[in-house]
Amino acid sequence: MADVVPGVETLTLTRQGDKYQVHNPTPYHFSFVELRSSLKGKGVENFEPVMVEPKGEMTLNVSAAQLGNSPVLMFVNDYGSQRLLPFSCSGSSCKPGKVEKVPGPTLNNSVAPLKTEQRAADDTNGQKDAATSESE
């Protein structure tokens, strides 16, 4: 299933001097929590997360030079997941690309799952703790 984020395709960035301004023509709030200069890059320093209100605009507090001509904005979707929104710029106007999932750590074999007996013991201890608290 595709990662659908309503309105994201209508967001734009405009370069004004040495800053980018986010334009949100949608009826939705967008919370941007990180800025990058590329999809695989690290977040730029000194960025303060912002929320752009519906039909609103906001100037980002980092220099356009730090972000380059392919800025990436990380936002939080309605389910609390972080998503990357890459932009491609031509002149002073930037258009959004396809929303990408934030690559996360992969589960490796060095972490062993709890054995069934350990889970059962943990559940029993939890029940004892709850029973002790109720009787006090």
Short mmCIF file of N, CA and C in Angstrom, two decimals, residues 55-105:
data_model
loop_
_atom_site.label_atom_id
_atom_site.label_comp_id
_atom_site.label_asym_id
_atom_site.label_seq_id
_atom_site.Cartn_x
_atom_site.Cartn_y
_atom_site.Cartn_z
N LYS A 55 -3.06 26.81 4.76
CA LYS A 55 -3.05 28.03 3.95
C LYS A 55 -1.98 29.01 4.42
N GLY A 56 -0.96 28.49 5.11
CA GLY A 56 0.07 29.36 5.69
C GLY A 56 1.41 29.27 4.99
N GLU A 57 2.31 30.11 5.45
CA GLU A 57 3.69 30.15 4.96
C GLU A 57 4.61 30.30 6.15
N MET A 58 5.82 29.80 6.02
CA MET A 58 6.81 29.96 7.09
C MET A 58 8.21 29.94 6.50
N THR A 59 9.03 30.87 6.96
CA THR A 59 10.42 30.91 6.52
C THR A 59 11.23 29.98 7.42
N LEU A 60 12.01 29.10 6.81
CA LEU A 60 12.84 28.17 7.57
C LEU A 60 14.04 28.92 8.15
N ASN A 61 14.45 28.55 9.35
CA ASN A 61 15.46 29.31 10.09
C ASN A 61 16.91 28.91 9.79
N VAL A 62 17.14 28.20 8.70
CA VAL A 62 18.51 27.85 8.30
C VAL A 62 18.78 28.43 6.92
N SER A 63 20.04 28.59 6.58
CA SER A 63 20.36 29.19 5.28
C SER A 63 20.05 28.22 4.14
N ALA A 64 19.65 28.79 3.02
CA ALA A 64 19.38 28.00 1.82
C ALA A 64 20.67 27.31 1.36
N ALA A 65 21.81 27.93 1.62
CA ALA A 65 23.09 27.34 1.22
C ALA A 65 23.31 25.99 1.92
N GLN A 66 22.85 25.87 3.18
CA GLN A 66 22.99 24.60 3.91
C GLN A 66 22.16 23.49 3.26
N LEU A 67 21.05 23.86 2.63
CA LEU A 67 20.14 22.87 2.06
C LEU A 67 20.40 22.60 0.58
N GLY A 68 21.01 23.53 -0.11
CA GLY A 68 21.31 23.33 -1.52
C GLY A 68 20.08 23.40 -2.41
N ASN A 69 20.20 22.80 -3.61
CA ASN A 69 19.11 22.85 -4.59
C ASN A 69 18.20 21.63 -4.57
N SER A 70 18.44 20.72 -3.62
CA SER A 70 17.59 19.54 -3.48
C SER A 70 17.25 19.33 -2.00
N PRO A 71 16.62 20.33 -1.38
CA PRO A 71 16.33 20.21 0.05
C PRO A 71 15.34 19.08 0.33
N VAL A 72 15.47 18.52 1.53
CA VAL A 72 14.57 17.45 1.98
C VAL A 72 14.02 17.87 3.34
N LEU A 73 12.70 17.87 3.45
CA LEU A 73 12.05 18.22 4.71
C LEU A 73 11.47 16.95 5.32
N MET A 74 11.76 16.72 6.59
CA MET A 74 11.18 15.58 7.30
C MET A 74 9.97 16.09 8.07
N PHE A 75 8.84 15.41 7.88
CA PHE A 75 7.64 15.79 8.60
C PHE A 75 7.07 14.59 9.34
N VAL A 76 6.13 14.86 10.23
CA VAL A 76 5.47 13.82 11.01
C VAL A 76 4.06 13.67 10.44
N ASN A 77 3.70 12.44 10.05
CA ASN A 77 2.36 12.24 9.50
C ASN A 77 1.33 12.07 10.61
N ASP A 78 0.08 11.84 10.23
CA ASP A 78 -1.02 11.73 11.20
C ASP A 78 -0.88 10.55 12.15
N TYR A 79 -0.02 9.60 11.82
CA TYR A 79 0.16 8.42 12.66
C TYR A 79 1.42 8.51 13.51
N GLY A 80 2.09 9.66 13.47
CA GLY A 80 3.30 9.85 14.26
C GLY A 80 4.57 9.35 13.60
N SER A 81 4.46 8.88 12.36
CA SER A 81 5.65 8.40 11.64
C SER A 81 6.35 9.55 10.94
N GLN A 82 7.65 9.47 10.88
CA GLN A 82 8.42 10.49 10.18
C GLN A 82 8.56 10.11 8.72
N ARG A 83 8.39 11.10 7.86
CA ARG A 83 8.50 10.90 6.42
C ARG A 83 9.39 11.97 5.83
N LEU A 84 10.07 11.63 4.73
CA LEU A 84 10.95 12.56 4.04
C LEU A 84 10.27 13.07 2.79
N LEU A 85 10.34 14.37 2.57
CA LEU A 85 9.77 14.99 1.39
C LEU A 85 10.87 15.71 0.63
N PRO A 86 11.38 15.10 -0.44
CA PRO A 86 12.44 15.74 -1.22
C PRO A 86 11.86 16.79 -2.16
N PHE A 87 12.60 17.85 -2.38
CA PHE A 87 12.20 18.90 -3.32
C PHE A 87 13.28 19.02 -4.39
N SER A 88 12.86 19.41 -5.57
CA SER A 88 13.83 19.75 -6.61
C SER A 88 13.57 21.20 -7.00
N CYS A 89 14.66 21.96 -7.04
CA CYS A 89 14.56 23.40 -7.26
C CYS A 89 15.08 23.80 -8.63
N SER A 90 14.40 24.76 -9.19
CA SER A 90 14.82 25.38 -10.44
C SER A 90 14.65 26.87 -10.24
N GLY A 91 15.76 27.59 -10.24
CA GLY A 91 15.69 29.01 -9.90
C GLY A 91 15.32 29.16 -8.44
N SER A 92 14.29 29.94 -8.16
CA SER A 92 13.89 30.15 -6.76
C SER A 92 12.69 29.30 -6.36
N SER A 93 12.16 28.49 -7.28
CA SER A 93 10.99 27.66 -6.98
C SER A 93 11.36 26.19 -6.84
N CYS A 94 10.75 25.54 -5.84
CA CYS A 94 11.02 24.13 -5.58
C CYS A 94 9.70 23.37 -5.51
N LYS A 95 9.69 22.22 -6.19
CA LYS A 95 8.50 21.37 -6.20
C LYS A 95 8.80 20.07 -5.46
N PRO A 96 7.76 19.53 -4.79
CA PRO A 96 7.97 18.30 -4.02
C PRO A 96 8.05 17.06 -4.90
N GLY A 97 8.79 16.08 -4.41
CA GLY A 97 8.88 14.78 -5.06
C GLY A 97 8.00 13.79 -4.32
N LYS A 98 8.37 12.53 -4.42
CA LYS A 98 7.64 11.44 -3.78
C LYS A 98 8.02 11.32 -2.31
N VAL A 99 7.02 11.17 -1.46
CA VAL A 99 7.25 10.97 -0.02
C VAL A 99 7.99 9.66 0.20
N GLU A 100 9.01 9.70 1.04
CA GLU A 100 9.83 8.52 1.34
C GLU A 100 9.75 8.20 2.83
N LYS A 101 9.80 6.92 3.15
CA LYS A 101 9.89 6.51 4.55
C LYS A 101 11.29 6.80 5.04
N VAL A 102 11.42 7.12 6.31
CA VAL A 102 12.73 7.35 6.91
C VAL A 102 13.36 5.98 7.14
N PRO A 103 14.55 5.74 6.58
CA PRO A 103 15.20 4.45 6.82
C PRO A 103 15.48 4.28 8.31
N GLY A 104 15.10 3.15 8.83
CA GLY A 104 15.33 2.90 10.25
C GLY A 104 16.30 1.76 10.45
N PRO A 105 16.61 1.49 11.70
CA PRO A 105 17.51 0.37 11.98
C PRO A 105 16.84 -0.93 11.58
#
